[in-house]
Tab-separated table of C-alpha atoms in Angstrom:
chain	number	residue	atom	x	y	z
D	77	UNK	CA	-10.893	50.631	0.065
D	78	UNK	CA	-13.695	52.453	-1.690
D	79	UNK	CA	-12.680	53.511	-5.190
D	80	UNK	CA	-15.994	54.605	-6.711
D	81	UNK	CA	-19.532	55.348	-5.505
D	82	UNK	CA	-20.778	51.953	-6.758
D	83	UNK	CA	-18.660	50.336	-4.022
D	84	UNK	CA	-21.011	51.924	-1.472
D	85	UNK	CA	-24.179	50.234	-2.755
D	86	UNK	CA	-25.828	48.158	0.000
D	87	UNK	CA	-23.007	48.918	2.458
D	88	UNK	CA	-24.246	49.391	6.023
D	89	UNK	CA	-22.943	52.776	7.121
D	90	UNK	CA	-23.431	54.435	10.497
D	91	UNK	CA	-23.141	58.214	10.484
D	92	UNK	CA	-22.243	59.380	13.978
D	93	UNK	CA	-23.447	62.930	14.460
D	94	UNK	CA	-25.805	64.549	11.973
D	95	UNK	CA	-25.498	67.989	13.498
D	96	UNK	CA	-27.108	71.280	12.570
D	97	UNK	CA	-24.301	73.027	10.710
D	98	UNK	CA	-24.073	70.859	7.588
D	99	UNK	CA	-21.886	68.372	9.492
D	100	UNK	CA	-23.430	65.116	8.354
D	101	UNK	CA	-25.962	66.344	5.799
D	102	UNK	CA	-23.744	66.237	2.734
D	103	UNK	CA	-22.323	62.808	3.423
D	104	UNK	CA	-25.794	61.440	4.293
D	105	UNK	CA	-27.196	62.699	0.968
D	106	UNK	CA	-24.227	61.373	-0.979
D	107	UNK	CA	-24.356	57.930	0.642
D	108	UNK	CA	-28.131	57.679	0.189
D	109	UNK	CA	-27.810	58.509	-3.514
D	110	UNK	CA	-25.052	55.879	-3.798
D	111	UNK	CA	-27.430	53.228	-2.430
D	112	UNK	CA	-25.833	52.695	0.983
D	113	UNK	CA	-27.938	51.494	3.910
D	114	UNK	CA	-27.584	54.449	6.239
D	115	UNK	CA	-28.172	54.745	9.943
D	116	UNK	CA	-27.744	58.201	11.462
D	117	UNK	CA	-27.198	58.334	15.202
D	118	UNK	CA	-27.028	61.581	17.157
D	119	UNK	CA	-27.308	62.578	20.807
D	120	UNK	CA	-29.660	65.373	19.803
D	121	UNK	CA	-33.359	64.538	19.610
D	122	UNK	CA	-35.649	64.795	16.596
D	123	UNK	CA	-36.773	68.175	17.885
D	124	UNK	CA	-33.185	69.382	18.216
D	125	UNK	CA	-32.269	68.214	14.709
D	126	UNK	CA	-35.450	69.396	12.991
D	127	UNK	CA	-33.856	71.612	10.310
D	128	UNK	CA	-31.320	68.929	9.340
D	129	UNK	CA	-33.930	66.169	9.266
D	130	UNK	CA	-36.163	68.242	6.975
D	131	UNK	CA	-33.306	68.518	4.483
D	132	UNK	CA	-32.991	64.713	4.409
D	133	UNK	CA	-36.704	64.049	3.984
D	134	UNK	CA	-37.331	61.607	1.160
D	135	UNK	CA	-34.048	59.739	1.572
D	136	UNK	CA	-34.074	56.143	2.825
D	137	UNK	CA	-32.268	56.748	6.120
D	138	UNK	CA	-32.851	55.153	9.526
D	139	UNK	CA	-32.439	57.379	12.595
D	140	UNK	CA	-31.487	56.651	16.205
D	141	UNK	CA	-31.774	60.008	17.951
D	142	UNK	CA	-31.244	61.176	21.505
D	143	UNK	CA	-28.753	58.379	22.167
D	144	UNK	CA	-26.193	56.063	20.640
D	145	UNK	CA	-26.410	52.263	20.722
D	146	UNK	CA	-23.387	49.980	20.854
D	147	UNK	CA	-24.818	47.626	18.222
D	148	UNK	CA	-24.877	50.436	15.661
D	149	UNK	CA	-21.079	50.578	15.858
D	150	UNK	CA	-20.657	46.805	15.575
D	151	UNK	CA	-23.275	45.750	13.001
D	152	UNK	CA	-22.041	48.075	10.278
D	153	UNK	CA	-19.515	48.092	7.462
D	154	UNK	CA	-18.240	51.602	8.185
D	155	UNK	CA	-18.680	54.499	10.605
D	156	UNK	CA	-18.619	58.087	9.369
D	157	UNK	CA	-17.479	60.353	12.199
D	158	UNK	CA	-18.808	63.911	12.224
D	159	UNK	CA	-16.013	66.445	12.895
D	160	UNK	CA	-17.696	67.454	16.177
D	161	UNK	CA	-17.451	63.903	17.581
D	162	UNK	CA	-14.423	63.417	19.870
D	163	UNK	CA	-11.917	60.816	18.654
D	164	UNK	CA	-11.950	59.152	22.085
D	165	UNK	CA	-15.716	58.518	22.002
D	166	UNK	CA	-16.760	55.293	23.718
D	167	UNK	CA	-18.654	54.283	20.575
D	168	UNK	CA	-15.723	54.861	18.242
D	169	UNK	CA	-13.622	52.714	20.579
D	170	UNK	CA	-16.233	49.960	20.201
D	171	UNK	CA	-16.035	50.235	16.400
D	172	UNK	CA	-12.223	50.096	16.518
D	173	UNK	CA	-12.343	47.037	18.785
D	174	UNK	CA	-14.502	45.282	16.177
D	175	UNK	CA	-12.234	46.396	13.289
D	176	UNK	CA	-14.943	48.605	11.769
D	177	UNK	CA	-13.377	51.303	9.555
D	178	UNK	CA	-13.947	54.842	10.841
D	179	UNK	CA	-13.889	57.586	8.222
D	180	UNK	CA	-14.751	61.253	7.991
D	181	UNK	CA	-16.617	62.850	5.121
D	182	UNK	CA	-13.267	64.203	3.911
D	183	UNK	CA	-11.675	60.741	4.001
D	184	UNK	CA	-14.461	59.502	1.763
D	185	UNK	CA	-14.123	62.490	-0.570
D	186	UNK	CA	-10.375	61.994	-0.995
D	187	UNK	CA	-10.827	58.265	-1.684
D	188	UNK	CA	-13.388	58.962	-4.389
D	189	UNK	CA	-11.988	62.136	-5.948
D	190	UNK	CA	-10.296	61.439	-9.291
D	191	UNK	CA	-7.898	64.381	-8.913
D	192	UNK	CA	-5.207	64.271	-6.293
D	193	UNK	CA	-4.353	67.945	-6.751
D	194	UNK	CA	-6.528	69.371	-4.008
D	195	UNK	CA	-5.977	72.214	-1.584
D	196	UNK	CA	-8.315	72.183	1.407
D	197	UNK	CA	-8.698	75.120	3.774
D	198	UNK	CA	-9.970	74.452	7.292
D	199	UNK	CA	-10.395	76.458	10.463
D	200	UNK	CA	-12.876	78.646	12.268
D	201	UNK	CA	-12.184	82.041	10.691
D	202	UNK	CA	-10.936	83.236	7.325
D	203	UNK	CA	-11.648	80.147	5.212
D	204	UNK	CA	-13.530	82.043	2.501
D	205	UNK	CA	-10.892	84.762	2.250
D	206	UNK	CA	-7.980	82.321	2.094
D	207	UNK	CA	-9.831	80.094	-0.385
D	208	UNK	CA	-10.545	83.054	-2.671
D	209	UNK	CA	-6.910	84.148	-2.471
D	210	UNK	CA	-5.622	80.685	-3.392
D	211	UNK	CA	-8.151	80.445	-6.221
D	212	UNK	CA	-7.081	83.771	-7.721
D	213	UNK	CA	-3.370	82.932	-7.426
D	214	UNK	CA	-3.889	79.714	-9.385
D	215	UNK	CA	-6.168	81.395	-11.934
D	216	UNK	CA	-3.549	84.098	-12.532
D	217	UNK	CA	-0.998	81.322	-13.051
D	218	UNK	CA	-3.400	79.923	-15.688
D	219	UNK	CA	-4.007	76.708	-13.783
D	220	UNK	CA	-7.248	74.770	-14.211
D	221	UNK	CA	-8.911	75.719	-10.926
D	222	UNK	CA	-12.242	75.094	-9.229
D	223	UNK	CA	-13.358	76.857	-6.060
D	224	UNK	CA	-15.851	74.862	-3.999
D	225	UNK	CA	-17.146	74.919	-0.481
């Protein structure tokens, strides 16, 4: 289990699905800064991922784009699954077969976060409104509160 960012140094981590909507960008940046050896694999091509790739310029990240390769899910210490990747993906099944841990960016966050008092809001509509409401309720109750997202 990963308990602090130093545990990630030199770990081989495959990020499955970079995406265009911030999906894998945050976790890729975080892992790169922690010193992990990152491989990003995505079915989209370099052209299709242009905006995301520009945001990761300067980080030491290897890319396999336009396809996935089985070996990238075997020769790794961990797979980070983008939320858009189906759980029954052939490549995730390969990782499971080889006992490679599969995590999401949120799994990693919760492992590394020192506070266990976290409220997360997910969904397709209304996240900002609900988050603001929760924040103000806790602030009014004079609780130490941080709103992030």
